[in-house]
mmCIF file of C-alpha atoms and ligand atoms in Angstrom:
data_model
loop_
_atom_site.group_PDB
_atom_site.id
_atom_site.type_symbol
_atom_site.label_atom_id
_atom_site.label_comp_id
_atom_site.label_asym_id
_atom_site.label_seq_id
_atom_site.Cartn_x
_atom_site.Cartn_y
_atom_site.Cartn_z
ATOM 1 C CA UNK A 1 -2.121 12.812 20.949
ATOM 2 C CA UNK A 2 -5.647 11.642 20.652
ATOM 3 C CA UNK A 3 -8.151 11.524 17.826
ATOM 4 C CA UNK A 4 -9.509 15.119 18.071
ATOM 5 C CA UNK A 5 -8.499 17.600 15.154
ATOM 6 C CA UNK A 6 -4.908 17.259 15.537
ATOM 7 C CA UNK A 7 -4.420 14.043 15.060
ATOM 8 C CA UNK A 8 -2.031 12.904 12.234
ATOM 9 C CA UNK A 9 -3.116 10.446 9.417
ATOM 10 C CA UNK A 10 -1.286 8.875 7.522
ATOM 11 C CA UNK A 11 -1.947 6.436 4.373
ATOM 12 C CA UNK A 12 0.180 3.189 3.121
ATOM 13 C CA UNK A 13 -1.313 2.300 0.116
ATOM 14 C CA UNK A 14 -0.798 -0.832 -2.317
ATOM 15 C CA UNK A 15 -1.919 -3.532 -4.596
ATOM 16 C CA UNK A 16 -1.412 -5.763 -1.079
ATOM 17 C CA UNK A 17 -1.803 -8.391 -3.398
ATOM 18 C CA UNK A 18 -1.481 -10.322 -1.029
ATOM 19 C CA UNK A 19 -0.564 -8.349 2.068
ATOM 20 C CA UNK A 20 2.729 -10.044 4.079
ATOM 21 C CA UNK A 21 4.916 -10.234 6.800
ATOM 22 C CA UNK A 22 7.033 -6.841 5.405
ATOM 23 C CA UNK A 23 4.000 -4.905 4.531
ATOM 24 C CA UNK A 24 2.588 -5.704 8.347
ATOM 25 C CA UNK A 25 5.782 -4.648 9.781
ATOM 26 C CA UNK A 26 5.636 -1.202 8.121
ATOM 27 C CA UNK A 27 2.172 -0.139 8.855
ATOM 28 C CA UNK A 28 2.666 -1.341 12.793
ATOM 29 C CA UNK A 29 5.981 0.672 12.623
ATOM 30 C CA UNK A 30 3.679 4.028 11.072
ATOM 31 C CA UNK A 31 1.241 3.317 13.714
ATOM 32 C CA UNK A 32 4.091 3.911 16.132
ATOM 33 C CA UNK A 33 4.626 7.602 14.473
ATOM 34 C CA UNK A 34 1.208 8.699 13.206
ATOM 35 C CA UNK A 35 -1.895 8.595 15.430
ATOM 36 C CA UNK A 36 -4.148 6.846 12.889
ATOM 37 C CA UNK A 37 -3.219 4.940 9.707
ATOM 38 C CA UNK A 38 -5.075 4.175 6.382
ATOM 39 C CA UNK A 39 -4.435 0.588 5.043
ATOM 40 C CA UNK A 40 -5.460 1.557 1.394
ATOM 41 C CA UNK A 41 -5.696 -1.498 -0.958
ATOM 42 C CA UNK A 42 -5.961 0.061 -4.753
ATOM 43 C CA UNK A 43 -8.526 -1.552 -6.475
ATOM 44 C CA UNK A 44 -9.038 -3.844 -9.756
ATOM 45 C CA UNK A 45 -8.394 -0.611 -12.165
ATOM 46 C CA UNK A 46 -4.990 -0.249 -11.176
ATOM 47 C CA UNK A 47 -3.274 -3.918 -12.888
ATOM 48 C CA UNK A 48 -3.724 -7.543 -12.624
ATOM 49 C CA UNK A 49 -4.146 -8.885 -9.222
ATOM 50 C CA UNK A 50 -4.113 -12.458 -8.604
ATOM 51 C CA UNK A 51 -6.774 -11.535 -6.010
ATOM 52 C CA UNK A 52 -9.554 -9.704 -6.081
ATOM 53 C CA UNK A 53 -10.582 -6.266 -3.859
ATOM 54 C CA UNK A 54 -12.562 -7.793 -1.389
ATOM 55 C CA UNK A 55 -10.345 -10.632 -1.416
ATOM 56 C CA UNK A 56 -7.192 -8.366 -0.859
ATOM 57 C CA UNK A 57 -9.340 -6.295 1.673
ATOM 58 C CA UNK A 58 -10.960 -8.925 4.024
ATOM 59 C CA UNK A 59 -7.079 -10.285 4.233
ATOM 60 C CA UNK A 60 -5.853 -7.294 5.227
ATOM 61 C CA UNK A 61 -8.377 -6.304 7.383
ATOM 62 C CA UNK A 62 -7.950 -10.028 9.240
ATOM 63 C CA UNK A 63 -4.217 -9.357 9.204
ATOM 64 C CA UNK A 64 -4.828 -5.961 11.157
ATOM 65 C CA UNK A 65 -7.575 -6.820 13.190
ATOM 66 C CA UNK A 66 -6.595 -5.620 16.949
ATOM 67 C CA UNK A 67 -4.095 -3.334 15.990
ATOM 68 C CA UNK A 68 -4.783 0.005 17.673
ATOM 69 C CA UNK A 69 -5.164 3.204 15.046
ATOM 70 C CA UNK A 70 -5.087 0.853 11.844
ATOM 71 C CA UNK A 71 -8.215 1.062 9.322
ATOM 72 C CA UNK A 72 -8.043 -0.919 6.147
ATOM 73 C CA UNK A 73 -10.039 0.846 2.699
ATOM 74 C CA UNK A 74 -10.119 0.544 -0.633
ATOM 75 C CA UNK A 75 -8.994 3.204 -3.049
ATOM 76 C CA UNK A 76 -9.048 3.776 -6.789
ATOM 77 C CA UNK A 77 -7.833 7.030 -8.759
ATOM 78 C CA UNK A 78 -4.916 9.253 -7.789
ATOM 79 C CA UNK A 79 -3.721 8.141 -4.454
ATOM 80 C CA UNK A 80 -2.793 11.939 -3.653
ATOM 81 C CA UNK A 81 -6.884 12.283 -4.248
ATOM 82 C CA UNK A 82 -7.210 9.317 -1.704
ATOM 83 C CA UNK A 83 -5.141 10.832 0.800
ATOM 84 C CA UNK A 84 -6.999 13.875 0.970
ATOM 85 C CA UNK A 85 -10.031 12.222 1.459
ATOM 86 C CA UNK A 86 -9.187 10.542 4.773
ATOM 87 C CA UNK A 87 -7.260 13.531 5.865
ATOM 88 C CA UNK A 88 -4.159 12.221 5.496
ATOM 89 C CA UNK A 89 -0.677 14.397 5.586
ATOM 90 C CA UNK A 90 1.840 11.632 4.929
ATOM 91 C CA UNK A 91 2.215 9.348 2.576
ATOM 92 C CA UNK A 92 4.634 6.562 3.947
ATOM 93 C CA UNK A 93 6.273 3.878 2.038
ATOM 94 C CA UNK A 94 8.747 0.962 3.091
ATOM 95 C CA UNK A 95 12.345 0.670 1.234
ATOM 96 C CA UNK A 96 13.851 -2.711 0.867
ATOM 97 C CA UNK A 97 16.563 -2.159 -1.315
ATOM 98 C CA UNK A 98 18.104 0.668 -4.481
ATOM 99 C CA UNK A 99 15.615 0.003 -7.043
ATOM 100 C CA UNK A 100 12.987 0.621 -4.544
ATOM 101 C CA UNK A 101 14.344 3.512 -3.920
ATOM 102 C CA UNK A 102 14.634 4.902 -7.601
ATOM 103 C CA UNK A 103 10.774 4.032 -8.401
ATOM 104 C CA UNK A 104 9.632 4.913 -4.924
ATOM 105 C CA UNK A 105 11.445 8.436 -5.344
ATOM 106 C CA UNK A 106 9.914 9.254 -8.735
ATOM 107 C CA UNK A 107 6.586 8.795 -7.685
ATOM 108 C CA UNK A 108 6.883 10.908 -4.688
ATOM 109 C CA UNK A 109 7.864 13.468 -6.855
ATOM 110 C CA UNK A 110 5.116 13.038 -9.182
ATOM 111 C CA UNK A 111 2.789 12.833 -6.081
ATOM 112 C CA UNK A 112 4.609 15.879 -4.648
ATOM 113 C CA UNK A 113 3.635 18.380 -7.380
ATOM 114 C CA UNK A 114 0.383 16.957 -7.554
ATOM 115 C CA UNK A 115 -0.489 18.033 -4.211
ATOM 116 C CA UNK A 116 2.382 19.626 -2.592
ATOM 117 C CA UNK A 117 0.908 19.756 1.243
ATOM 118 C CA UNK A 118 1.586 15.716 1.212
ATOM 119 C CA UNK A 119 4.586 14.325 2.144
ATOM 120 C CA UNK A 120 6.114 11.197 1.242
ATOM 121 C CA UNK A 121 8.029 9.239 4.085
ATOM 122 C CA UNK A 122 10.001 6.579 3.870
ATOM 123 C CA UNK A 123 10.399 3.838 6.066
ATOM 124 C CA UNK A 124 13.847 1.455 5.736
ATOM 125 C CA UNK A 125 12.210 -2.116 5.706
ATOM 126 C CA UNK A 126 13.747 -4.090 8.229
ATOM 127 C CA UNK A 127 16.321 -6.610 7.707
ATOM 128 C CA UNK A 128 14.353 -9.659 8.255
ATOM 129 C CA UNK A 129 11.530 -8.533 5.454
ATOM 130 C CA UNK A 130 13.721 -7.361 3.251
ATOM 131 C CA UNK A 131 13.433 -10.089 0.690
ATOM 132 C CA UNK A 132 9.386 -10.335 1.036
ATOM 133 C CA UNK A 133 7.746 -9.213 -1.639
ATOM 134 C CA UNK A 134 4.351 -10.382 -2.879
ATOM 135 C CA UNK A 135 5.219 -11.413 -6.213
ATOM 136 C CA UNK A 136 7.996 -13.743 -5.331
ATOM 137 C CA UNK A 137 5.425 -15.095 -2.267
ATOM 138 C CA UNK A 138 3.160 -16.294 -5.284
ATOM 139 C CA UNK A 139 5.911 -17.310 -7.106
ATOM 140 C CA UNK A 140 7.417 -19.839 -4.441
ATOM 141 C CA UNK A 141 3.684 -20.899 -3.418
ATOM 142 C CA UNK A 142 2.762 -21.803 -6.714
ATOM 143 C CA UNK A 143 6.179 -23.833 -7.132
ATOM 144 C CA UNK A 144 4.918 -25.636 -3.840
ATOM 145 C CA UNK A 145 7.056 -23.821 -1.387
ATOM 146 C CA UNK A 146 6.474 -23.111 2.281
ATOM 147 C CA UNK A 147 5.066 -19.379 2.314
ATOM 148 C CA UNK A 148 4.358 -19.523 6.232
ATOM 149 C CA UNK A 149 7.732 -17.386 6.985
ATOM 150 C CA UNK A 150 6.234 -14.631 4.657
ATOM 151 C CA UNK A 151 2.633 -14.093 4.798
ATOM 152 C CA UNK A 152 0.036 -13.634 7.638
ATOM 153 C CA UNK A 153 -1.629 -17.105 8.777
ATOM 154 C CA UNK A 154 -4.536 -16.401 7.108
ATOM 155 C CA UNK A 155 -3.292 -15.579 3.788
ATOM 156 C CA UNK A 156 -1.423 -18.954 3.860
ATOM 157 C CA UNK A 157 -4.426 -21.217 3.128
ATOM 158 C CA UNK A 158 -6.049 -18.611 0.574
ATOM 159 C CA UNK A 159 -2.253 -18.448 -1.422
ATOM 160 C CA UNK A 160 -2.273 -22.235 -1.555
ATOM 161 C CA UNK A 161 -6.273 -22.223 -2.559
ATOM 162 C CA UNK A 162 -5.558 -19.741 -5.528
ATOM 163 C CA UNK A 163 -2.433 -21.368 -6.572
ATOM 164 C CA UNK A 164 -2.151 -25.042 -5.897
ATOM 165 C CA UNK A 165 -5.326 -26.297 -7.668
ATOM 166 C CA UNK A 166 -6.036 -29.724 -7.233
HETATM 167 O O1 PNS B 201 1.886 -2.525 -3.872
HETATM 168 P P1 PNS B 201 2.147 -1.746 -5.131
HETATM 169 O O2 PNS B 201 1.622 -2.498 -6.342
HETATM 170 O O3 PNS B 201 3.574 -1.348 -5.275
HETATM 171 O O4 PNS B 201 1.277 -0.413 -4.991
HETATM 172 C C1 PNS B 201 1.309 0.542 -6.006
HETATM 173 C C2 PNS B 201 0.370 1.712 -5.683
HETATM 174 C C3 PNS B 201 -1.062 1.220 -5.566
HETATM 175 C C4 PNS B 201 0.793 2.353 -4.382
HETATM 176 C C5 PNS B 201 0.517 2.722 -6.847
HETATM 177 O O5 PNS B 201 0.183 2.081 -8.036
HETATM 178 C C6 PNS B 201 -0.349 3.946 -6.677
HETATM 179 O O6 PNS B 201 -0.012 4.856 -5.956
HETATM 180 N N1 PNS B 201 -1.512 3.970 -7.382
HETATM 181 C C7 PNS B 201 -2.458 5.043 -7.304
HETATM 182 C C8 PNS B 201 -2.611 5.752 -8.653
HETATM 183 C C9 PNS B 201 -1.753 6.993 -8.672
HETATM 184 O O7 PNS B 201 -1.920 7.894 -7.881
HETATM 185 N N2 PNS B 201 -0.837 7.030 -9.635
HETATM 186 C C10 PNS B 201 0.100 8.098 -9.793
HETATM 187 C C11 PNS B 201 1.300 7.903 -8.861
HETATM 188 S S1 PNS B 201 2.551 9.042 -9.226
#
């Protein structure tokens, strides 16, 4: 299916804060099912972020450069609101474990009455990103831990930057 009018959008949003390894894996894997997908990165209104929009844009966009169908935006506001504006009729999300799972499900719902057209779809992380998440990526960087097995290269040097003053 091309990019004429039936082509199917969909949107993975998050604080991508910063993006890694398991957040890469899912948007390649909803590339695979939907014919274009919106990277949106929420911006500053949403919580604390140890990096900034742009900052949290320009790696993503870096980390998805030369991957077919991908486009990386910012968003602030209702996501559902987001999601309409790039014509988007999925929502999809990646699962690592239960308590994913129980907060992923209740804001699908919420999102689901707020505009009932969009779907949610989940996506079961897989195995090997299951334990990535940003926070503990910052966590063990900080702490002076290797965060190569985790994060794209470029984030690497921009973790240690933010984290490891000297
Ligand atoms: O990577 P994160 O921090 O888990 O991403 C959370 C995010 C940005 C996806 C979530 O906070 C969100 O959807 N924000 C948009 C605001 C919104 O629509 N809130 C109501 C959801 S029910």
């Amino acid at each position: 299916m091309g990019q004429g009018d039936t082509a199917r959008t969909a949107i993975c949003p998050g604080s991508y804060d910063p993006i890694t390894n398991g957040h890469l894996d899912m948007i390649r894997r909803a590339a695979k099912v939907f014919d274009r997908v919106v990277v949106a990165v929420a911006g500053e209104a949403q919580k604390e972020h140890l990096f900034s929009l742009e900052e949290r844009l320009a790696m993503a966009r870096e980390a998805c450069a030369g991957l077919e169908g991908i486009e990386v935006r910012a968003f602030d506001g209702l996501l559902v609101e987001a999601a309409r504006e790039v014509g988007a009729v999925a929502i999809v999300k990646g699962l690592r474990d239960p308590a994913d799972a129980v907060f992923e499900a209740r804001m699908a719902y919420m999102n689901r009455t707020l505009m009932p057209a969009l779907d949610t779809i989940f996506m079961l992380a897989d195995p090997n990103y299951i334990h990535i998440t940003s926070s503990l990526v910052k966590w063990i960087c900080r702490l002076g831990g290797d965060v190569a097995p985790y994060v794209p290269p470029g984030v690497i040097e921009k973790l240690v930057a933010r984290l490891r003053p000297r």
